[in-house]
Short mmCIF file of C-alpha atoms and ligand atoms in Angstrom, two decimals:
data_model
loop_
_atom_site.label_atom_id
_atom_site.label_comp_id
_atom_site.label_asym_id
_atom_site.label_seq_id
_atom_site.Cartn_x
_atom_site.Cartn_y
_atom_site.Cartn_z
CA MET A 13 55.56 125.06 81.84
CA ALA A 14 58.41 123.50 83.82
CA ASP A 15 61.69 125.26 83.21
CA LEU A 16 64.70 122.97 82.73
CA GLU A 17 67.03 125.94 82.92
CA ALA A 18 65.64 126.60 86.42
CA LEU A 19 66.23 122.94 87.29
CA LYS A 20 69.79 123.13 85.99
CA ASN A 21 70.40 126.27 88.07
CA ALA A 22 68.82 124.69 91.15
CA VAL A 23 71.35 121.85 90.93
CA ILE A 24 74.20 124.30 90.40
CA LYS A 25 73.12 126.26 93.49
CA GLY A 26 72.32 123.13 95.47
CA ASP A 27 68.75 124.31 95.95
CA GLN A 28 67.10 120.97 96.62
CA ASN A 29 63.57 122.35 97.15
CA THR A 30 63.50 124.04 93.76
CA ALA A 31 65.12 120.98 92.15
CA MET A 32 62.38 118.76 93.57
CA GLU A 33 59.59 121.21 92.71
CA VAL A 34 60.66 121.69 89.09
CA THR A 35 61.20 117.94 88.63
CA THR A 36 57.71 117.20 90.00
CA LYS A 37 56.15 119.91 87.83
CA ALA A 38 57.94 118.72 84.69
CA LEU A 39 56.73 115.16 85.21
CA GLU A 40 53.18 116.32 85.98
CA GLU A 41 53.21 118.26 82.72
CA GLY A 42 54.20 115.12 80.85
CA MET A 43 57.80 115.95 80.10
CA ALA A 44 59.87 112.85 79.28
CA PRO A 45 61.84 111.74 82.36
CA GLU A 46 65.00 111.43 80.28
CA GLU A 47 64.61 115.03 79.12
CA VAL A 48 64.34 116.15 82.76
CA LEU A 49 67.42 114.10 83.62
CA ARG A 50 69.58 115.27 80.73
CA GLY A 51 68.31 118.81 80.21
CA GLY A 52 68.09 119.70 83.91
CA LEU A 53 69.89 117.49 86.41
CA ILE A 54 72.84 116.23 84.38
CA ALA A 55 73.27 119.60 82.69
CA GLY A 56 73.51 121.20 86.16
CA MET A 57 75.95 118.65 87.56
CA ASP A 58 78.02 118.98 84.41
CA VAL A 59 78.46 122.71 85.09
CA VAL A 60 79.37 121.98 88.73
CA GLY A 61 81.84 119.25 87.69
CA LYS A 62 83.57 121.54 85.21
CA ALA A 63 83.70 124.46 87.67
CA PHE A 64 85.11 122.11 90.28
CA LYS A 65 87.86 120.95 87.94
CA LYS A 66 88.83 124.59 87.40
CA ASN A 67 88.77 125.22 91.16
CA GLU A 68 85.94 127.71 90.70
CA VAL A 69 83.86 125.83 93.27
CA TYR A 70 84.94 123.59 96.13
CA VAL A 71 83.88 120.42 97.93
CA PRO A 72 80.91 121.84 99.88
CA GLU A 73 79.32 123.23 96.73
CA VAL A 74 79.80 119.92 94.93
CA LEU A 75 78.28 117.98 97.82
CA ILE A 76 75.31 120.35 98.08
CA ALA A 77 74.73 120.17 94.32
CA ALA A 78 74.94 116.36 94.40
CA ARG A 79 72.42 116.29 97.25
CA ALA A 80 69.98 118.45 95.27
CA MET A 81 70.42 116.12 92.32
CA LYS A 82 69.89 113.07 94.54
CA MET A 83 66.64 114.47 95.99
CA ALA A 84 65.29 115.22 92.51
CA MET A 85 66.47 111.80 91.31
CA GLU A 86 64.36 110.13 93.99
CA ILE A 87 61.31 111.64 92.28
CA LEU A 88 62.59 110.97 88.78
CA GLU A 89 63.98 107.48 89.15
CA PRO A 90 60.69 105.51 89.27
CA LYS A 91 59.55 107.37 86.15
CA LEU A 92 62.82 106.64 84.36
CA ILE A 93 62.39 102.98 85.18
CA GLU A 94 58.71 103.07 84.15
CA ALA A 95 59.57 104.77 80.87
CA GLY A 96 62.24 102.23 79.99
CA VAL A 97 61.24 99.14 78.12
CA GLU A 98 63.66 96.46 79.27
CA PRO A 99 66.88 97.24 81.09
CA LEU A 100 69.82 97.31 78.69
CA GLY A 101 71.68 95.01 81.04
CA THR A 102 72.72 94.67 84.65
CA ILE A 103 75.84 96.44 85.82
CA ILE A 104 77.43 96.09 89.24
CA VAL A 105 79.11 99.32 90.30
CA GLY A 106 81.23 100.22 93.29
CA THR A 107 84.18 102.19 94.56
CA VAL A 108 87.05 99.84 95.26
CA LYS A 109 88.21 98.74 98.69
CA GLY A 110 89.92 101.44 100.74
CA ASP A 111 88.31 104.29 98.81
CA LEU A 112 85.38 106.28 100.19
CA HIS A 113 84.79 108.68 97.30
CA ASP A 114 81.36 108.24 95.79
CA ILE A 115 80.20 111.47 94.18
CA GLY A 116 81.51 110.58 90.72
CA LYS A 117 80.49 106.94 91.08
CA ASN A 118 76.98 108.05 92.04
CA LEU A 119 76.82 110.24 88.94
CA VAL A 120 77.92 107.31 86.82
CA CYS A 121 75.16 105.18 88.41
CA MET A 122 72.58 107.88 87.78
CA MET A 123 73.59 108.23 84.15
CA LEU A 124 73.57 104.47 83.64
CA LYS A 125 70.13 104.18 85.24
CA GLY A 126 68.93 107.04 83.09
CA ALA A 127 70.24 105.25 80.01
CA GLY A 128 68.26 102.15 80.91
CA PHE A 129 70.72 99.94 82.76
CA ASN A 130 69.74 97.96 85.82
CA VAL A 131 72.40 99.34 88.19
CA ILE A 132 73.37 97.58 91.38
CA ASP A 133 75.36 100.05 93.41
CA LEU A 134 77.50 98.38 96.04
CA GLY A 135 78.63 101.70 97.49
CA THR A 136 82.18 102.48 98.57
CA ASP A 137 85.06 100.50 100.05
CA VAL A 138 83.96 97.39 98.15
CA ALA A 139 86.15 94.31 98.48
CA PRO A 140 86.74 92.09 95.42
CA GLU A 141 84.77 89.24 97.03
CA ARG A 142 81.70 91.47 97.38
CA PHE A 143 81.84 92.34 93.66
CA ILE A 144 82.16 88.64 92.80
CA GLU A 145 79.21 87.76 95.01
CA ALA A 146 77.04 90.45 93.42
CA VAL A 147 77.97 89.43 89.87
CA LYS A 148 76.97 85.85 90.61
CA GLU A 149 73.77 86.80 92.45
CA ASN A 150 72.59 89.03 89.60
CA ASP A 151 74.10 87.24 86.62
CA ALA A 152 75.63 90.59 85.65
CA LYS A 153 77.58 90.94 82.44
CA THR A 154 79.27 94.24 83.29
CA ILE A 155 81.12 95.60 86.32
CA GLY A 156 82.09 99.22 86.96
CA LEU A 157 84.95 100.06 89.30
CA SER A 158 85.63 103.57 90.54
CA ALA A 159 88.73 104.88 92.34
CA LEU A 160 89.70 108.44 93.19
CA LEU A 161 93.00 107.88 94.94
CA THR A 162 96.32 106.91 93.44
CA THR A 163 96.70 104.72 96.53
CA THR A 164 93.52 102.75 95.75
CA MET A 165 94.15 102.35 92.01
CA PRO A 166 96.19 99.17 92.65
CA MET A 167 93.04 97.75 94.27
CA MET A 168 91.44 97.94 90.80
CA ASP A 169 94.22 95.71 89.53
CA LYS A 170 93.73 93.32 92.45
CA THR A 171 89.96 93.30 91.89
CA VAL A 172 90.31 92.50 88.19
CA THR A 173 92.79 89.74 89.05
CA ALA A 174 90.33 88.34 91.62
CA PHE A 175 87.62 88.29 88.91
CA LYS A 176 89.89 86.29 86.62
CA GLU A 177 90.77 83.87 89.42
CA ALA A 178 87.08 83.41 90.24
CA GLY A 179 86.28 82.70 86.58
CA ILE A 180 84.13 85.84 86.28
CA GLU A 181 83.55 86.61 82.62
CA ALA A 182 81.75 89.93 83.06
CA LYS A 183 83.41 92.85 81.29
CA VAL A 184 85.02 95.49 83.50
CA MET A 185 84.84 99.25 83.02
CA ILE A 186 86.95 101.50 85.24
CA GLY A 187 86.99 105.22 85.92
CA GLY A 188 87.85 107.94 88.39
CA ALA A 189 90.02 111.03 88.32
CA PRO A 190 93.47 109.36 88.42
CA VAL A 191 92.49 106.47 86.12
CA THR A 192 93.52 106.41 82.46
CA GLN A 193 92.98 104.30 79.36
CA ASN A 194 96.59 103.15 79.69
CA TYR A 195 95.91 101.94 83.20
CA ALA A 196 92.79 100.10 82.03
CA ASP A 197 94.85 98.40 79.32
CA LYS A 198 97.57 97.55 81.80
CA ILE A 199 95.27 95.79 84.28
CA GLY A 200 93.15 94.12 81.61
CA ALA A 201 89.94 96.10 82.12
CA GLN A 202 87.90 96.11 78.90
CA GLY A 203 86.58 99.64 79.29
CA TYR A 204 87.59 103.07 80.57
CA ALA A 205 85.49 106.20 80.84
CA ALA A 206 86.71 109.64 81.81
CA ASP A 207 83.30 110.89 82.85
CA ALA A 208 79.77 109.81 83.64
CA ALA A 209 78.41 110.53 80.17
CA THR A 210 81.17 108.51 78.49
CA ALA A 211 80.55 105.71 81.00
CA VAL A 212 77.15 105.16 79.40
CA ASP A 213 78.67 104.88 75.91
CA VAL A 214 81.36 102.50 77.12
CA ALA A 215 78.86 100.35 79.07
CA LYS A 216 76.76 100.07 75.91
CA GLU A 217 79.82 99.08 73.88
CA LEU A 218 80.64 96.38 76.42
CA LEU A 219 77.20 94.79 76.20
CO1 B1M B 310 89.27 113.22 98.62
N1 B1M B 310 90.87 113.27 97.53
N2 B1M B 310 90.27 112.35 100.06
N3 B1M B 310 87.64 113.41 99.66
N4 B1M B 310 88.63 114.35 97.27
C1 B1M B 310 90.73 113.80 96.16
C2 B1M B 310 90.43 112.68 95.18
C3 B1M B 310 92.15 114.47 95.93
C4 B1M B 310 92.55 114.57 94.46
C5 B1M B 310 92.18 115.85 96.63
C6 B1M B 310 93.52 116.53 96.52
O1 B1M B 310 94.43 116.23 97.25
N5 B1M B 310 93.66 117.46 95.61
C7 B1M B 310 93.08 113.53 96.78
C8 B1M B 310 93.66 112.34 96.03
C9 B1M B 310 95.12 112.51 95.70
C10 B1M B 310 95.61 111.33 94.99
O2 B1M B 310 95.37 110.22 95.30
N6 B1M B 310 96.35 111.63 93.93
C11 B1M B 310 92.14 113.13 97.90
C12 B1M B 310 92.55 112.66 99.16
C13 B1M B 310 94.06 112.62 99.39
C14 B1M B 310 91.66 112.24 100.16
C15 B1M B 310 91.99 111.71 101.55
C16 B1M B 310 93.15 110.71 101.60
C17 B1M B 310 92.23 112.93 102.43
C18 B1M B 310 92.69 112.62 103.83
O3 B1M B 310 91.95 112.08 104.59
N7 B1M B 310 93.94 112.93 104.06
C19 B1M B 310 90.65 111.05 101.98
C20 B1M B 310 90.59 109.58 101.55
C21 B1M B 310 89.42 108.88 102.14
C22 B1M B 310 89.26 107.51 101.50
O4 B1M B 310 88.71 107.42 100.43
N8 B1M B 310 89.78 106.49 102.14
C23 B1M B 310 89.69 111.86 101.18
C24 B1M B 310 88.39 112.11 101.59
C25 B1M B 310 87.47 112.88 100.91
C26 B1M B 310 86.09 113.29 101.44
C27 B1M B 310 85.45 112.21 102.29
C28 B1M B 310 86.26 114.55 102.24
C29 B1M B 310 85.32 113.65 100.11
C30 B1M B 310 84.56 112.48 99.49
C31 B1M B 310 83.08 112.60 99.70
C32 B1M B 310 82.35 111.61 98.86
O5 B1M B 310 82.75 111.18 97.80
N9 B1M B 310 81.20 111.24 99.38
C33 B1M B 310 86.50 113.99 99.20
C34 B1M B 310 86.36 114.74 98.01
C35 B1M B 310 85.01 115.34 97.76
C36 B1M B 310 87.44 114.92 97.12
C37 B1M B 310 87.49 115.84 95.90
C38 B1M B 310 87.61 117.25 96.45
C39 B1M B 310 86.37 115.75 94.93
C40 B1M B 310 86.09 114.37 94.36
C41 B1M B 310 84.79 114.46 93.62
O6 B1M B 310 83.76 114.09 94.15
N10 B1M B 310 84.82 115.04 92.42
C42 B1M B 310 88.84 115.38 95.19
C43 B1M B 310 89.62 116.52 94.55
C44 B1M B 310 89.34 116.70 93.10
O7 B1M B 310 88.79 115.87 92.42
N11 B1M B 310 89.76 117.83 92.61
C45 B1M B 310 89.48 114.58 96.25
C46 B1M B 310 83.60 115.31 91.64
C47 B1M B 310 83.20 114.09 90.87
C48 B1M B 310 81.98 114.43 90.04
O8 B1M B 310 84.26 113.77 90.00
O9 B1M B 310 84.86 111.67 91.28
O10 B1M B 310 86.33 112.48 89.38
P1 B1M B 310 84.99 112.34 89.97
O11 B1M B 310 84.09 111.47 89.00
C49 B1M B 310 83.99 111.71 87.62
C50 B1M B 310 85.02 110.96 86.79
O12 B1M B 310 86.22 110.67 87.49
C51 B1M B 310 84.29 109.75 86.32
O13 B1M B 310 82.96 110.21 86.18
C52 B1M B 310 82.66 111.13 87.22
C53 B1M B 310 81.63 112.13 86.75
O14 B1M B 310 81.91 112.67 85.50
N12 B1M B 310 84.23 108.53 87.10
C54 B1M B 310 83.98 107.36 86.49
C55 B1M B 310 84.31 108.31 88.43
N13 B1M B 310 84.12 107.04 88.70
C56 B1M B 310 83.91 106.41 87.53
C57 B1M B 310 83.63 105.08 87.24
C58 B1M B 310 83.44 104.74 85.90
C59 B1M B 310 83.54 105.69 84.90
C60 B1M B 310 83.78 107.01 85.17
O15 B1M B 310 83.17 103.50 85.53
C61 B1M B 310 82.79 102.56 86.48
#
């Protein structure tokens, strides 16, 4: 029987081989993909995220854990998609221009995919025009902006302004360590999420 506690610990330790093995075994045994995601992978990253906030672990550990999660996700993702009925909606996600941080944004994308959204991840350093193009191409109704630097937060404001100027009606959710609900209100973003799990709830509310 696949052991989700072992999967969780594999992510925490950044042990990608074990993470991939347990994920494969769990799926072969018929465990629901969402259970593997939530009970193993997300549970592990949650521990790492919290330890990181308390300075109990540092950047290399976070990156190694995220890589283990990513490798396991490559196995899990097709099954999550298969298991889903229809996508809840399409969401365009990216880290704003000038900002290269993507660990949190990637977690948000993973959680959204796991929850049944069709996620189009534009990556990092994404200019407003690129977001606009992607929204139009995919007829997306929701956009997620991430920023980790106080110096790139104003780019969120500029991006939201560019959406308004381009007549984009998609709802905007923002997040990232320095971002707050107050800031979201100030720039006219309809949603704010402090973490990846909340991002799913907010994205659902914005549908
Ligand atoms: Co950077 N960095 N970094 N960095 N980095 C921070 C953010 C910093 C706080 C470190 C510090 O000084 N203590 C600081 C920012 C200070 C500030 O602006 N106030 C900082 C700095 C200054 C810089 C550079 C400028 C350093 C330099 O070169 N002098 C540089 C900037 C490069 C650039 O972007 N142009 C830089 C570079 C880097 C690395 C490349 C080395 C690396 C990024 C690797 C990568 O992402 N691929 C890096 C890292 C790893 C960090 C820290 C250590 C960790 C960030 C992280 O991944 N956290 C960070 C320090 C810290 O946070 N204590 C730091 C884990 C992640 C799971 O959390 O991203 O917050 P987080 O995401 C959460 C929530 O915020 C939320 O959900 C996620 C999961 O729960 N969330 C959303 C995020 N996006 C969301 C979107 C949503 C909703 C929720 O909706 C769409």
